Coordinates of C-alpha atoms in Angstrom, one line a residue:
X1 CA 29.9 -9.3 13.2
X2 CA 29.0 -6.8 16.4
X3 CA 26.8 -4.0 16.0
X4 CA 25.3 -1.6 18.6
X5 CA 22.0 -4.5 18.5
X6 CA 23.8 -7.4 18.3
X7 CA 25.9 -9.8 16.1
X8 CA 24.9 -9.6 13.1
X9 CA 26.1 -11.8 9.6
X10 CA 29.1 -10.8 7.9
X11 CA 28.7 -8.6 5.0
X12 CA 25.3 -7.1 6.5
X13 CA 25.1 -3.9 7.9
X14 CA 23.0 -1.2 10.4
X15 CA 20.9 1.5 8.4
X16 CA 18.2 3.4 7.9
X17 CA 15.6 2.7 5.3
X18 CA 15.8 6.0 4.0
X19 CA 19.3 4.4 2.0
X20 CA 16.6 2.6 -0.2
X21 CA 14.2 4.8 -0.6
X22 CA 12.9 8.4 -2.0
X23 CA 10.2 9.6 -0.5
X24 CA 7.2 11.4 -1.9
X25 CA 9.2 11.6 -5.3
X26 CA 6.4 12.4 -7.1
X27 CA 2.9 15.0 -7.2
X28 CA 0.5 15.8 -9.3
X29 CA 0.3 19.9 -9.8
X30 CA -1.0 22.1 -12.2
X31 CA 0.9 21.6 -15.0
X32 CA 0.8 18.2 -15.3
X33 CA -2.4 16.8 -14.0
X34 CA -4.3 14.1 -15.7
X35 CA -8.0 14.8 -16.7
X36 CA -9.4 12.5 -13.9
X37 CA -7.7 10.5 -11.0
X38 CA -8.3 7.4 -9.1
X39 CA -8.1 8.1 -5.6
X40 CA -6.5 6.0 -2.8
X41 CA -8.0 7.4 0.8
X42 CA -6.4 6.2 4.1
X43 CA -9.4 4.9 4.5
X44 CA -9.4 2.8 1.4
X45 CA -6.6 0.3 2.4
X46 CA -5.8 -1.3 5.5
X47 CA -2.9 -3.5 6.2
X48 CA -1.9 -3.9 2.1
X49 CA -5.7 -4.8 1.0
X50 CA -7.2 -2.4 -1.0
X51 CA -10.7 -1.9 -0.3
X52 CA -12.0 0.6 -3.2
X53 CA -11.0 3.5 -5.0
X54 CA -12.7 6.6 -6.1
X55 CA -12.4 8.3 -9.7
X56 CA -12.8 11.7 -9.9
X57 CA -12.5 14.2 -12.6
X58 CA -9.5 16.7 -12.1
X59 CA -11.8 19.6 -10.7
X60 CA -13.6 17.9 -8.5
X61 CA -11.0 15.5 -6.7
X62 CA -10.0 16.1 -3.1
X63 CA -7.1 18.9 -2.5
X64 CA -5.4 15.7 -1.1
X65 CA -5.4 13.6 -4.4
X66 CA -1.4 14.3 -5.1
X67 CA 0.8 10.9 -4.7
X68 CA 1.9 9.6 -7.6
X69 CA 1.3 6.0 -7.2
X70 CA 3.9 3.5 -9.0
X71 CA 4.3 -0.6 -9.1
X72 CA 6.9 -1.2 -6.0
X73 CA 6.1 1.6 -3.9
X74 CA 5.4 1.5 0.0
X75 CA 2.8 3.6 1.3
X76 CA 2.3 4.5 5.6
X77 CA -0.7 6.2 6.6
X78 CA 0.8 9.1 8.9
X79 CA -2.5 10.5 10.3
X80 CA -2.8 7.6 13.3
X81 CA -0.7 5.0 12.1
X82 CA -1.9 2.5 14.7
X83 CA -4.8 2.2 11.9
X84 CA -2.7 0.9 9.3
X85 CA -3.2 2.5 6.4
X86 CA -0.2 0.9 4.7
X87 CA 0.2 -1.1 1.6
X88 CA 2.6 -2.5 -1.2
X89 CA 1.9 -1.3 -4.8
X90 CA 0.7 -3.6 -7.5
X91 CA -1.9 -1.5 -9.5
X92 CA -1.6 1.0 -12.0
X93 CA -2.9 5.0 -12.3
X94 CA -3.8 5.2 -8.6
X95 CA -3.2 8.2 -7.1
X96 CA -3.1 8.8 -3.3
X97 CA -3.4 10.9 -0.7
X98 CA -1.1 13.3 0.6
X99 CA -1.8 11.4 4.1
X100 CA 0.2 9.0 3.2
X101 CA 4.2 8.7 3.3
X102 CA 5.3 7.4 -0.5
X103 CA 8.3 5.2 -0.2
X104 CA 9.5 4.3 -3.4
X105 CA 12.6 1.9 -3.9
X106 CA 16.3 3.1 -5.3
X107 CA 16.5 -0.4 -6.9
X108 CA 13.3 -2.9 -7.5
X109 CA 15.5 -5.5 -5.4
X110 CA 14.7 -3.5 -2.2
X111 CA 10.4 -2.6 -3.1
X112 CA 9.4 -5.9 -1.1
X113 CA 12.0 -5.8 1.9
X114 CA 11.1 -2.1 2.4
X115 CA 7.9 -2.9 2.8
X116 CA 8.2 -5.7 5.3
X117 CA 10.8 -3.4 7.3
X118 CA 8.3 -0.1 7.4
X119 CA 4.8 -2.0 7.5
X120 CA 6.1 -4.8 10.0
X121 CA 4.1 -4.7 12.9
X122 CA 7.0 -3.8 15.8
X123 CA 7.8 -0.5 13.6
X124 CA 3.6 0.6 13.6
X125 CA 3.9 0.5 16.6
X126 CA 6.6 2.7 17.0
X127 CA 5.2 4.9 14.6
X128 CA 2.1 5.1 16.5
X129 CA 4.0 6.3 19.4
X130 CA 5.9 8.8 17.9
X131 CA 2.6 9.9 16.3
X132 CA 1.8 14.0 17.6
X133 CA -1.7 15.7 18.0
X134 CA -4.2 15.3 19.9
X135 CA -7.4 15.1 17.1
X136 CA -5.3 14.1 14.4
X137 CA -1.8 12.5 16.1
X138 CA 0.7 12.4 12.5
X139 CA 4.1 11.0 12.2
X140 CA 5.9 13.5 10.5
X141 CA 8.6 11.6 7.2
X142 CA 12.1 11.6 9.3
X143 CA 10.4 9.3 11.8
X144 CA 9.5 7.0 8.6
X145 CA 12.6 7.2 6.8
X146 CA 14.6 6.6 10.2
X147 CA 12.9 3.2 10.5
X148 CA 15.9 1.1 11.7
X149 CA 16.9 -2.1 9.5
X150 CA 19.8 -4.8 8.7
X151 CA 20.6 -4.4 5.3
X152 CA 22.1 -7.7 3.4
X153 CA 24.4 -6.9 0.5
X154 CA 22.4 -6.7 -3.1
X155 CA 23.1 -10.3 -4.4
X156 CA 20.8 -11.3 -1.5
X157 CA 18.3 -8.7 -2.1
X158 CA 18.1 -10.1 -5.6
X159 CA 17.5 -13.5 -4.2
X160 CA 14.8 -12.3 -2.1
X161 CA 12.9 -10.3 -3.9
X162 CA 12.7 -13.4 -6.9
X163 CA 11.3 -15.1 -4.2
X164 CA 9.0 -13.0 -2.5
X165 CA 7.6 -11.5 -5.4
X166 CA 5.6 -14.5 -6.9
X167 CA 3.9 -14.7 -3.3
X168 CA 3.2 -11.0 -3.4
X169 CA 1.9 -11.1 -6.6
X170 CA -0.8 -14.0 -5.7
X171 CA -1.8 -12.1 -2.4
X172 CA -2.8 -9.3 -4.9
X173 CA -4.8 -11.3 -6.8
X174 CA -6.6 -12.6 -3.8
X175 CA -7.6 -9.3 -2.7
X176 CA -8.9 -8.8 -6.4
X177 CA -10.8 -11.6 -6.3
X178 CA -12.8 -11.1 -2.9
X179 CA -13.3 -7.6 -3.5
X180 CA -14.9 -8.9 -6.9
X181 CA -17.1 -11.4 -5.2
X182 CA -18.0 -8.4 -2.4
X183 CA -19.0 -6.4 -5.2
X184 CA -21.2 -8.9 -7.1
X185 CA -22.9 -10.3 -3.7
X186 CA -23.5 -6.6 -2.9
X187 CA -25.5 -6.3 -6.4
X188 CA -27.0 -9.8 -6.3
X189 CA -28.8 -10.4 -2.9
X190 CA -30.8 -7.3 -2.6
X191 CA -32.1 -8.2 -6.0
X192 CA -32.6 -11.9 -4.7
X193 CA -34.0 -11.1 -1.7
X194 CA -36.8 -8.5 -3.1
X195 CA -37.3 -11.2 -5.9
X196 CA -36.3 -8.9 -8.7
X197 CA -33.7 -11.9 -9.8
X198 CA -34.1 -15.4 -9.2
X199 CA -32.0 -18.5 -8.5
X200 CA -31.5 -19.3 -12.2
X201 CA -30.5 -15.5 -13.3
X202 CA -27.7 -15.2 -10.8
X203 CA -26.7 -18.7 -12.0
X204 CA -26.0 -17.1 -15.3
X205 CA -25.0 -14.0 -14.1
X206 CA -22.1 -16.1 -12.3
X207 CA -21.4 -18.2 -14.8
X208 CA -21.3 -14.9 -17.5
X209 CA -18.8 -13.5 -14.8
X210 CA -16.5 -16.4 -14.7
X211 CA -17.0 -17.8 -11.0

């Protein structure tokens, strides 16, 4: 079938991602804040790996800790996003920054494919470009939402994302696990080093932690 890019397969069509997403469709505010939040920074995640998070009590958390986080969402830094700030959502309670775009899916058939489509390297790059400022260049939503894709029809959505999702779910995982080991070889070799803990401790401290 003949489109304005192409030939494309029967049954597909040309859109926007914005048909398979809401954005930003939800933020914490005063009346329905929980007591203490776990914050996602841009800084925190690059290129879906999440590198830490920080809890705050309510009163003390950034004015930026607003995005409600949920399983399935896409998230696109849009202060410089030549950085890539972006991720898929597989954790619970996070809550991130208002620096971020929040793309969540109509249907969970779409979550995966939107991400690929937004976080795919060709459309950073356009994002980057379209980026304004001079200290702080930000891609304002439209520019997001307007990201350009070839949409199958849902029976093939379903098929996809059954597919995709067991691979997603074990890149997850992955990240846990290293950022696990980071942490406990971060705790371990200063102590090893100044002779605090010796070889046989962090044996058991290893073996106590499963690994």
């Amino acid at each position: 079938m003949d489109s304005e890019i192409g030939r494309i397969p029967k049954g597909w069509k040309l859109s926007f991602i914005k048909e398979l997403t809401t954005l930003n469709k939800s933020s914490w505010r005063k009346n329905n804040h929980p007591n203490e939040v776990n914050f996602l920074n841009l800084g925190n995640i690059k290129q879906n790996n999440i590198l830490g998070t920080d809890l705050y009590q309510w009163k003390d958390a950034p004015s930026s800790a607003r995005r409600i986080l949920s399983i399935n969402d896409t998230i696109v830094g849009t202060v410089r996003p030549g950085n890539k700030s972006f991720g898929y959502i597989q954790r619970e309670y996070l809550t991130g920054s208002t620096g971020f775009a929040v793309l969540t899916p109509k249907q969970e058939i779409y979550a995966i494919f939107v991400y690929l489509c937004v976080c795919s390297d060709t459309n950073i790059d356009r994002l980057s470009r379209l980026a304004d400022g001079t200290a702080y260049p930000k891609v304002d939503n439209q520019s997001i939402l307007n990201t350009r894709c070839i949409l199958p029809p849902d029976d093939l959505f379903q098929i996809f994302h059954i597919l995709l999702k067991p691979l997603f779910e074990r890149i997850e995982i992955s990240h846990r696990e290293s950022s696990a080991l980071v942490k406990l070889r971060n705790t371990l070799l200063p102590k090893l080093i100044s002779g605090e803990l010796r070889i046989p401790d962090a044996e058991t401290l290893l073996e106590e932690a499963g690994i």
